[in-house]
């Protein structure tokens, strides 16, 4: 299964939030290099990274939405990790070797 491109996240955000939030969606997937698959989530797909990067409430909500969509898309769960370790643990739990 291919990683949803940030453009897909932007289009979904436009429909739901009225704005693409390109900066947010591209930052979240900025560590994806085409080969590291979900492993890139460790760096930015958790609350600690989101709160460190985004001070604006709307941008934080969009970032959280992005992370929730990714977990739902791949693992059919609603999960919002608090930190890197929770990402690692949950990926491992679902059979993804980190």
PDB file of C-alpha atoms in Angstrom:
ATOM      1  CA  UNK A   1       0.000   0.000   0.000  1.00  0.00           C
ATOM      2  CA  UNK A   2       1.450   3.377  -0.967  1.00  0.00           C
ATOM      3  CA  UNK A   3       1.784   6.291   1.403  1.00  0.00           C
ATOM      4  CA  UNK A   4      -0.894   8.944   0.818  1.00  0.00           C
ATOM      5  CA  UNK A   5       0.851  11.869  -0.806  1.00  0.00           C
ATOM      6  CA  UNK A   6       0.703  15.175   1.091  1.00  0.00           C
ATOM      7  CA  UNK A   7      -1.413  16.511  -1.782  1.00  0.00           C
ATOM      8  CA  UNK A   8      -4.151  14.060  -0.788  1.00  0.00           C
ATOM      9  CA  UNK A   9      -3.999  15.379   2.776  1.00  0.00           C
ATOM     10  CA  UNK A  10      -4.176  18.928   1.381  1.00  0.00           C
ATOM     11  CA  UNK A  11      -7.291  18.138  -0.652  1.00  0.00           C
ATOM     12  CA  UNK A  12      -9.011  16.523   2.322  1.00  0.00           C
ATOM     13  CA  UNK A  13      -8.135  19.549   4.483  1.00  0.00           C
ATOM     14  CA  UNK A  14      -9.557  21.896   1.860  1.00  0.00           C
ATOM     15  CA  UNK A  15     -12.862  20.006   1.980  1.00  0.00           C
ATOM     16  CA  UNK A  16     -13.037  19.844   5.769  1.00  0.00           C
ATOM     17  CA  UNK A  17     -11.222  22.960   6.997  1.00  0.00           C
ATOM     18  CA  UNK A  18     -11.596  25.244   3.971  1.00  0.00           C
ATOM     19  CA  UNK A  19      -7.829  25.511   3.496  1.00  0.00           C
ATOM     20  CA  UNK A  20      -5.181  23.082   2.261  1.00  0.00           C
ATOM     21  CA  UNK A  21      -2.739  23.748   5.110  1.00  0.00           C
ATOM     22  CA  UNK A  22       0.105  22.881   2.789  1.00  0.00           C
ATOM     23  CA  UNK A  23       2.789  23.910   5.272  1.00  0.00           C
ATOM     24  CA  UNK A  24       1.391  21.541   7.903  1.00  0.00           C
ATOM     25  CA  UNK A  25       0.831  18.542   5.638  1.00  0.00           C
ATOM     26  CA  UNK A  26       4.167  18.851   3.874  1.00  0.00           C
ATOM     27  CA  UNK A  27       6.037  19.299   7.154  1.00  0.00           C
ATOM     28  CA  UNK A  28       4.446  16.154   8.617  1.00  0.00           C
ATOM     29  CA  UNK A  29       5.545  14.066   5.656  1.00  0.00           C
ATOM     30  CA  UNK A  30       8.851  15.891   5.196  1.00  0.00           C
ATOM     31  CA  UNK A  31      10.905  12.990   6.573  1.00  0.00           C
ATOM     32  CA  UNK A  32       9.419  10.551   4.030  1.00  0.00           C
ATOM     33  CA  UNK A  33      12.148   9.744   1.498  1.00  0.00           C
ATOM     34  CA  UNK A  34      10.343   7.212  -0.672  1.00  0.00           C
ATOM     35  CA  UNK A  35      11.995   4.238   1.019  1.00  0.00           C
ATOM     36  CA  UNK A  36      11.304   4.610   4.741  1.00  0.00           C
ATOM     37  CA  UNK A  37       7.538   4.035   4.522  1.00  0.00           C
ATOM     38  CA  UNK A  38       5.798   4.483   7.889  1.00  0.00           C
ATOM     39  CA  UNK A  39       9.133   4.681   9.686  1.00  0.00           C
ATOM     40  CA  UNK A  40       9.129   8.437   9.007  1.00  0.00           C
ATOM     41  CA  UNK A  41       6.170   8.775  11.383  1.00  0.00           C
ATOM     42  CA  UNK A  42       8.606   8.436  14.300  1.00  0.00           C
ATOM     43  CA  UNK A  43       9.920  11.947  13.695  1.00  0.00           C
ATOM     44  CA  UNK A  44       6.764  14.012  13.301  1.00  0.00           C
ATOM     45  CA  UNK A  45       3.572  11.957  13.638  1.00  0.00           C
ATOM     46  CA  UNK A  46       3.066  12.476  17.367  1.00  0.00           C
ATOM     47  CA  UNK A  47       1.814  15.196  19.716  1.00  0.00           C
ATOM     48  CA  UNK A  48       5.219  16.178  21.075  1.00  0.00           C
ATOM     49  CA  UNK A  49       6.527  17.053  17.606  1.00  0.00           C
ATOM     50  CA  UNK A  50       3.267  18.734  16.591  1.00  0.00           C
ATOM     51  CA  UNK A  51       3.162  20.966  19.688  1.00  0.00           C
ATOM     52  CA  UNK A  52       6.846  21.812  19.297  1.00  0.00           C
ATOM     53  CA  UNK A  53       6.413  22.856  15.658  1.00  0.00           C
ATOM     54  CA  UNK A  54       2.970  24.509  15.560  1.00  0.00           C
ATOM     55  CA  UNK A  55       1.849  27.190  17.980  1.00  0.00           C
ATOM     56  CA  UNK A  56      -1.307  28.048  16.021  1.00  0.00           C
ATOM     57  CA  UNK A  57      -4.347  26.100  17.270  1.00  0.00           C
ATOM     58  CA  UNK A  58      -5.751  25.546  13.765  1.00  0.00           C
ATOM     59  CA  UNK A  59      -2.441  24.209  12.448  1.00  0.00           C
ATOM     60  CA  UNK A  60      -2.206  21.863  15.426  1.00  0.00           C
ATOM     61  CA  UNK A  61      -5.721  20.562  14.773  1.00  0.00           C
ATOM     62  CA  UNK A  62      -4.887  19.939  11.125  1.00  0.00           C
ATOM     63  CA  UNK A  63      -1.667  18.147  12.077  1.00  0.00           C
ATOM     64  CA  UNK A  64      -3.560  15.950  14.540  1.00  0.00           C
ATOM     65  CA  UNK A  65      -6.162  15.221  11.862  1.00  0.00           C
ATOM     66  CA  UNK A  66      -3.377  14.226   9.429  1.00  0.00           C
ATOM     67  CA  UNK A  67      -1.905  11.777  11.952  1.00  0.00           C
ATOM     68  CA  UNK A  68      -5.303  10.290  12.775  1.00  0.00           C
ATOM     69  CA  UNK A  69      -6.052   9.805   9.074  1.00  0.00           C
ATOM     70  CA  UNK A  70      -2.766   8.005   8.519  1.00  0.00           C
ATOM     71  CA  UNK A  71      -3.358   5.569  11.408  1.00  0.00           C
ATOM     72  CA  UNK A  72      -6.917   4.978  10.261  1.00  0.00           C
ATOM     73  CA  UNK A  73      -5.831   4.432   6.642  1.00  0.00           C
ATOM     74  CA  UNK A  74      -3.110   1.897   7.429  1.00  0.00           C
ATOM     75  CA  UNK A  75      -4.240   0.150  10.580  1.00  0.00           C
ATOM     76  CA  UNK A  76      -7.962   0.894  10.855  1.00  0.00           C
ATOM     77  CA  UNK A  77      -7.458   2.373  14.324  1.00  0.00           C
ATOM     78  CA  UNK A  78      -7.911   5.793  15.841  1.00  0.00           C
ATOM     79  CA  UNK A  79      -4.583   6.426  17.538  1.00  0.00           C
ATOM     80  CA  UNK A  80      -2.786   9.632  18.434  1.00  0.00           C
ATOM     81  CA  UNK A  81       0.701   8.980  19.796  1.00  0.00           C
ATOM     82  CA  UNK A  82       2.055  11.333  22.442  1.00  0.00           C
ATOM     83  CA  UNK A  83       5.712  10.811  21.536  1.00  0.00           C
ATOM     84  CA  UNK A  84       8.199   8.879  19.399  1.00  0.00           C
ATOM     85  CA  UNK A  85       8.185   5.833  21.633  1.00  0.00           C
ATOM     86  CA  UNK A  86       4.429   5.402  21.308  1.00  0.00           C
ATOM     87  CA  UNK A  87       4.788   5.514  17.517  1.00  0.00           C
ATOM     88  CA  UNK A  88       7.542   2.888  17.635  1.00  0.00           C
ATOM     89  CA  UNK A  89       5.603   0.649  20.022  1.00  0.00           C
ATOM     90  CA  UNK A  90       2.391   0.785  18.001  1.00  0.00           C
ATOM     91  CA  UNK A  91       4.157   0.184  14.675  1.00  0.00           C
ATOM     92  CA  UNK A  92       5.936  -2.810  16.195  1.00  0.00           C
ATOM     93  CA  UNK A  93       2.643  -4.076  17.612  1.00  0.00           C
ATOM     94  CA  UNK A  94       1.225  -4.034  14.090  1.00  0.00           C
ATOM     95  CA  UNK A  95       4.161  -5.930  12.625  1.00  0.00           C
ATOM     96  CA  UNK A  96       6.158  -3.051  11.232  1.00  0.00           C
ATOM     97  CA  UNK A  97       9.803  -3.522  12.170  1.00  0.00           C
ATOM     98  CA  UNK A  98      11.324  -0.204  13.116  1.00  0.00           C
TER      99      UNK A  98
END
